[in-house]
CSV table of C-alpha atoms in Angstrom, one decimal:
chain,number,residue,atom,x,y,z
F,1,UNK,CA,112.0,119.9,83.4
F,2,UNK,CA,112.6,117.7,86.4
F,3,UNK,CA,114.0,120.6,89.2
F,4,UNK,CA,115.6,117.4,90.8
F,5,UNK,CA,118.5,116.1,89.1
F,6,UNK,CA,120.3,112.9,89.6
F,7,UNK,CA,123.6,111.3,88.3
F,8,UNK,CA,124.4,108.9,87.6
F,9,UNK,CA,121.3,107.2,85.6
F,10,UNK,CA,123.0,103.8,86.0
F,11,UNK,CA,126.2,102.7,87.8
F,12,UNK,CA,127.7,98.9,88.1
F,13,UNK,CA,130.0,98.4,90.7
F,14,UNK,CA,132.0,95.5,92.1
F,15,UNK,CA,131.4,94.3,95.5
F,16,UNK,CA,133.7,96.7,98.1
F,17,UNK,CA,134.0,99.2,96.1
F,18,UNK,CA,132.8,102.9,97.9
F,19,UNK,CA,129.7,104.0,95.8
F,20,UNK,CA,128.7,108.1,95.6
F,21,UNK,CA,125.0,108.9,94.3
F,22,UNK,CA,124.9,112.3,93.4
F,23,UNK,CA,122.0,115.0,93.7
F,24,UNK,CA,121.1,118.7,93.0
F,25,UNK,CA,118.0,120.5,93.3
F,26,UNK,CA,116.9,124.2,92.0
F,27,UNK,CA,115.7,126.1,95.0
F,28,UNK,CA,115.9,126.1,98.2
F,29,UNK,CA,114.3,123.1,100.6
F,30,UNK,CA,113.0,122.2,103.8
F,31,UNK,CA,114.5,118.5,103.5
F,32,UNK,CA,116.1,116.0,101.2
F,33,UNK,CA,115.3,112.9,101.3
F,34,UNK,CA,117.4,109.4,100.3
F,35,UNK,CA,114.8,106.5,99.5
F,36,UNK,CA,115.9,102.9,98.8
F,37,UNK,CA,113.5,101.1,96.5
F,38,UNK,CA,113.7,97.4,95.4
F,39,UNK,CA,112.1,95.4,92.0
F,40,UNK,CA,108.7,94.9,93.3
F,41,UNK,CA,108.4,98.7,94.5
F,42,UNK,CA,108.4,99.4,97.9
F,43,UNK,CA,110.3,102.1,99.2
F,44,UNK,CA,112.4,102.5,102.3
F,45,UNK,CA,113.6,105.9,103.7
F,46,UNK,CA,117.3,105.5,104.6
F,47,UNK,CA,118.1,109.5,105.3
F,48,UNK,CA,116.1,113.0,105.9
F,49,UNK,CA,118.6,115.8,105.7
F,50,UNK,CA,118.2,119.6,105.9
F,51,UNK,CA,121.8,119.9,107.0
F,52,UNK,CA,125.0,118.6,107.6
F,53,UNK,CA,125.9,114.7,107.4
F,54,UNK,CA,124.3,111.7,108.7
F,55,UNK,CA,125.6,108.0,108.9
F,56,UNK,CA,123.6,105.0,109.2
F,57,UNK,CA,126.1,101.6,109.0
F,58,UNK,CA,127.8,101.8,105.7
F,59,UNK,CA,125.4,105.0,104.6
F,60,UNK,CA,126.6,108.6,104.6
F,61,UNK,CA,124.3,111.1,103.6
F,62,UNK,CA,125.8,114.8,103.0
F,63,UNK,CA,124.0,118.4,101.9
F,64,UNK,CA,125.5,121.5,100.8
F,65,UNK,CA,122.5,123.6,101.4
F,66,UNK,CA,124.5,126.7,99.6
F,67,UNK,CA,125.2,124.5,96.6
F,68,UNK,CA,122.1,122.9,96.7
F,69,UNK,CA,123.6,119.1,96.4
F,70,UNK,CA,123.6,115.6,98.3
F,71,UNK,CA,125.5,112.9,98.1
F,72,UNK,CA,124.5,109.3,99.3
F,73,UNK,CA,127.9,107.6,99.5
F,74,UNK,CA,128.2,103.3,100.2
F,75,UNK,CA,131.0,102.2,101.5
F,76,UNK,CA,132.6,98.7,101.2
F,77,UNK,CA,129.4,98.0,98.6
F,78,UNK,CA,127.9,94.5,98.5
F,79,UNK,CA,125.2,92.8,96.2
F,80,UNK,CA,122.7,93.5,98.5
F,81,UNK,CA,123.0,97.2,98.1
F,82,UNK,CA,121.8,96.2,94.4
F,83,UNK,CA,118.9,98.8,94.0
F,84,UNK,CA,117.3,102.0,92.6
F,85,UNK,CA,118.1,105.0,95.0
F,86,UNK,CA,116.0,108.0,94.5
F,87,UNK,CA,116.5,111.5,96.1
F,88,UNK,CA,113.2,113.4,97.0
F,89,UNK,CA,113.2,117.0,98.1
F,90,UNK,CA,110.7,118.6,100.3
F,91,UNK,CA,110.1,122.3,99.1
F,92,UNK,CA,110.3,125.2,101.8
F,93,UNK,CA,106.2,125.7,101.0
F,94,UNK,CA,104.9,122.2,99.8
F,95,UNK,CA,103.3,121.0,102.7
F,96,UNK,CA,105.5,118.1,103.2
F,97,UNK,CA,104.8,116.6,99.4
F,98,UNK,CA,107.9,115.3,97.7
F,99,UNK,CA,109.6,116.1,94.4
F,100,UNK,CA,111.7,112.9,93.1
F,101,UNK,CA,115.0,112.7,90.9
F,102,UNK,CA,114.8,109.8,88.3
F,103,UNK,CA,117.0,107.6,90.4
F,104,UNK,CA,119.7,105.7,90.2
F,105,UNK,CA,120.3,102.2,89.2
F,106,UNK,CA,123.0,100.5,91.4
F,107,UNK,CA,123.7,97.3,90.4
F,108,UNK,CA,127.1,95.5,92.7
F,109,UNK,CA,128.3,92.4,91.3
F,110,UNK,CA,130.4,90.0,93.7
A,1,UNK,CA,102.1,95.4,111.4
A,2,UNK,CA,102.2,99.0,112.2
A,3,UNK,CA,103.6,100.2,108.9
A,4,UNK,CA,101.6,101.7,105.5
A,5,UNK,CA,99.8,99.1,103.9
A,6,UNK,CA,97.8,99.3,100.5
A,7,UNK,CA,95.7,96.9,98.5
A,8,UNK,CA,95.5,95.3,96.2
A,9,UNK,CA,99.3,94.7,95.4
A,10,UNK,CA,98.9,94.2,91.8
A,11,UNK,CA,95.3,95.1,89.8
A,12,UNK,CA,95.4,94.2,85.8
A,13,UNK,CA,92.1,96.0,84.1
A,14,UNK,CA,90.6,96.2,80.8
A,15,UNK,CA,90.5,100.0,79.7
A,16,UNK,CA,87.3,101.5,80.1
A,17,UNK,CA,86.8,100.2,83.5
A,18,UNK,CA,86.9,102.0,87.0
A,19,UNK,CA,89.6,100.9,89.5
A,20,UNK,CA,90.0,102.1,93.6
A,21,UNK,CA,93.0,101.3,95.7
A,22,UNK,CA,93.2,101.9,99.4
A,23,UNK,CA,95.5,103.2,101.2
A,24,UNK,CA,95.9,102.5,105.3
A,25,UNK,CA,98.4,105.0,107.2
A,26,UNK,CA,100.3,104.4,109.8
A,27,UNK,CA,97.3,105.3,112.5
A,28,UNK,CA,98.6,108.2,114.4
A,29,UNK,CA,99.8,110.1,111.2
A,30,UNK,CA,97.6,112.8,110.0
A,31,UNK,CA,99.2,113.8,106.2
A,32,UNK,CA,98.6,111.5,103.6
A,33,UNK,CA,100.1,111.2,100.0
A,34,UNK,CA,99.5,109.6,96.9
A,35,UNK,CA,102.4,109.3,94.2
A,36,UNK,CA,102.8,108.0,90.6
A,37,UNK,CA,105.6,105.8,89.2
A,38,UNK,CA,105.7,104.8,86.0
A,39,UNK,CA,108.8,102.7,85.1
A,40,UNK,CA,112.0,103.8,84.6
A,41,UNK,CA,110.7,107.2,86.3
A,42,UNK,CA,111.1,108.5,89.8
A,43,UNK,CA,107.2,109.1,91.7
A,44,UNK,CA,105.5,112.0,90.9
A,45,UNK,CA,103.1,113.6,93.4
A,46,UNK,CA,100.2,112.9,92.8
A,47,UNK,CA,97.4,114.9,96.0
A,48,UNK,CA,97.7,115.1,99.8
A,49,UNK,CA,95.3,115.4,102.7
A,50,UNK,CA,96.1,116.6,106.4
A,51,UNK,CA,93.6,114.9,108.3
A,52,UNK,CA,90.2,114.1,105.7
A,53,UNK,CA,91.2,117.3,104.4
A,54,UNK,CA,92.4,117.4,100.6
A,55,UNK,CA,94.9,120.0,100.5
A,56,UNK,CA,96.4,119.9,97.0
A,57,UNK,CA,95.8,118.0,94.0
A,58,UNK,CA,98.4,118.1,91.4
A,59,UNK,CA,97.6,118.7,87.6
A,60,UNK,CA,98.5,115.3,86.6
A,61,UNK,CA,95.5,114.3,88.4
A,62,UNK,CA,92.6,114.4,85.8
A,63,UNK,CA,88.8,114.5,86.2
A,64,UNK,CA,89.0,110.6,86.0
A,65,UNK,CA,90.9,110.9,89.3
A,66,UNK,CA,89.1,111.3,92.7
A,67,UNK,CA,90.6,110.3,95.9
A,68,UNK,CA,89.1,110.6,99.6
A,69,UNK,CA,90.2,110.3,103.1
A,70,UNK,CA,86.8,109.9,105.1
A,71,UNK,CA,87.4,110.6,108.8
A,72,UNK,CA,90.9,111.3,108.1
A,73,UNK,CA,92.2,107.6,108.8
A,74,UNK,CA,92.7,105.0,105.7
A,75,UNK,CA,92.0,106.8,102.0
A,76,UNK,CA,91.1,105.5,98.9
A,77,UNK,CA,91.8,106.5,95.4
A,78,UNK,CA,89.4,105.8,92.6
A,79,UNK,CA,90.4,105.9,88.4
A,80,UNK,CA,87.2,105.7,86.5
A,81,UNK,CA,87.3,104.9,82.9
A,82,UNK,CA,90.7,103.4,82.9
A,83,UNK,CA,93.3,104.4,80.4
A,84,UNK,CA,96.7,102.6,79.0
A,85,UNK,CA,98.3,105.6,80.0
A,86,UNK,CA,97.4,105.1,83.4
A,87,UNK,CA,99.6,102.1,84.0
A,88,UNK,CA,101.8,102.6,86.9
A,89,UNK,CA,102.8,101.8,90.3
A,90,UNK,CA,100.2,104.2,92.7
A,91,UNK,CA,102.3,104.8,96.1
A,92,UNK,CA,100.7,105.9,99.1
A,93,UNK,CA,102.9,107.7,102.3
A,94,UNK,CA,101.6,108.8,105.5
A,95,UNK,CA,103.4,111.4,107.6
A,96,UNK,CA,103.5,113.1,110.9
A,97,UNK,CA,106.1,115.4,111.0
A,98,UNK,CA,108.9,115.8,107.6
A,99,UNK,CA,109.7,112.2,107.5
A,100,UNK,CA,107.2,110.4,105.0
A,101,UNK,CA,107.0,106.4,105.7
A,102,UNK,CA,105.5,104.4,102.2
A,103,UNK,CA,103.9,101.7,101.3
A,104,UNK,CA,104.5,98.7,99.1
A,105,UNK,CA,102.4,100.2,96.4
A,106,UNK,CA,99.6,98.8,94.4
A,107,UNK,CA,100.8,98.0,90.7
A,108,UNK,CA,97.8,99.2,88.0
A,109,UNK,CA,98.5,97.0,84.6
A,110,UNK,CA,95.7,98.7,82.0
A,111,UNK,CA,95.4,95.7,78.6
């Protein structure tokens, strides 16, 4: 059983629309993690959270530490944002190795 | 270039045969970690060294499996005896404090 869960599997949005990418985890963390990764694989780190919110252009990352749940929200959405977004968690004890969700499949059409 | 870079990109390999990928951190970085993606899936870990020290190997890594980190700089990971099952996309990261940085990956097609 994957102990990080993400939802949706797939989503299709049109161009502007705000996009939210949900995550929840089992125990507790050290860090969460928001990756970015395009067809041909390579992975991009767009947010490391333990707490809070952060914001990076039209990127908002949240966590709820108590409810054990992130969101990655994209505003005003565009077809570049077209790509798989995976949440990673860094448990309190792992030595900095990641656990991944399955991802999620954004796919923006103009 | 100062980011993580692995080669090859892309290996295709007749099963049976014995494959190594290398991995090269970002040089001041002392973790390194190597994860597993098969499609459609999210990575799995895979092992992790701090320094040339290899601190934990996960149980997906079988005996065909060895990886190395000599002098604690660029590490290589070796898949002898080559499987189907072992088709995947091998991803290395290198990390000096919580934020992980990856590399492009090196795609392993077994025919």
């Amino acid at each position: 059983k994957n102990e990080v869960e993400q939802s949706p599997q797939n989503l299709t949005a049109q161009e502007g629309e705000f996009i939210t990418i949900n995550c929840s985890y089992s125990v507790g963390i050290s860090a969460l993690h928001w990756l970015q990764q395009h067809p041909g694989g390579g992975i991009v780190s767009l947010f490391m959270l333990s707490s809070g919110k952060k914001k990076h252009g039209r990127l908002i990352a949240t966590i709820n530490i108590q409810e054990k749940h992130s969101s990655l929200h994209i505003t005003a959405s565009h077809p570049r944002d077209s790509a798989v977004y995976i949440c990673a968690v860094m448990w309190g004890t792992s030595y900095g190795k990641l656990t991944f969700g399955q991802g999620t499949i954004l796919t923006v059409h103009p | 270039d100062t980011g993580v870079s692995q080669d090859p990109r892309h290996k295709i390999t007749k099963r049976g045969q014995n494959v190594t990928f290398r991995c090269d951190p970002i040089s001041e970085h002392n973790r390194l970690y190597w994860y597993r993606q098969t499609l459609g899936q999210g990575p799995e870990f895979l092992t992790y060294f701090q320094n040339e020290a290899q601190l934990e190997k996960s149980r997906l890594l079988s005996d065909r499996f060895s990886a190395e980190r000599p002098k604690g700089s660029f590490s290589t990971l070796e898949i002898q005896r080559t499987e189907q099952g072992d088709s995947a996309m091998y991803l290395c990261a290198s990390s000096l404090g919580l934020e992980q940085y990856f590399g492009p990956g090196t795609r392993l097609t077994v025919t």
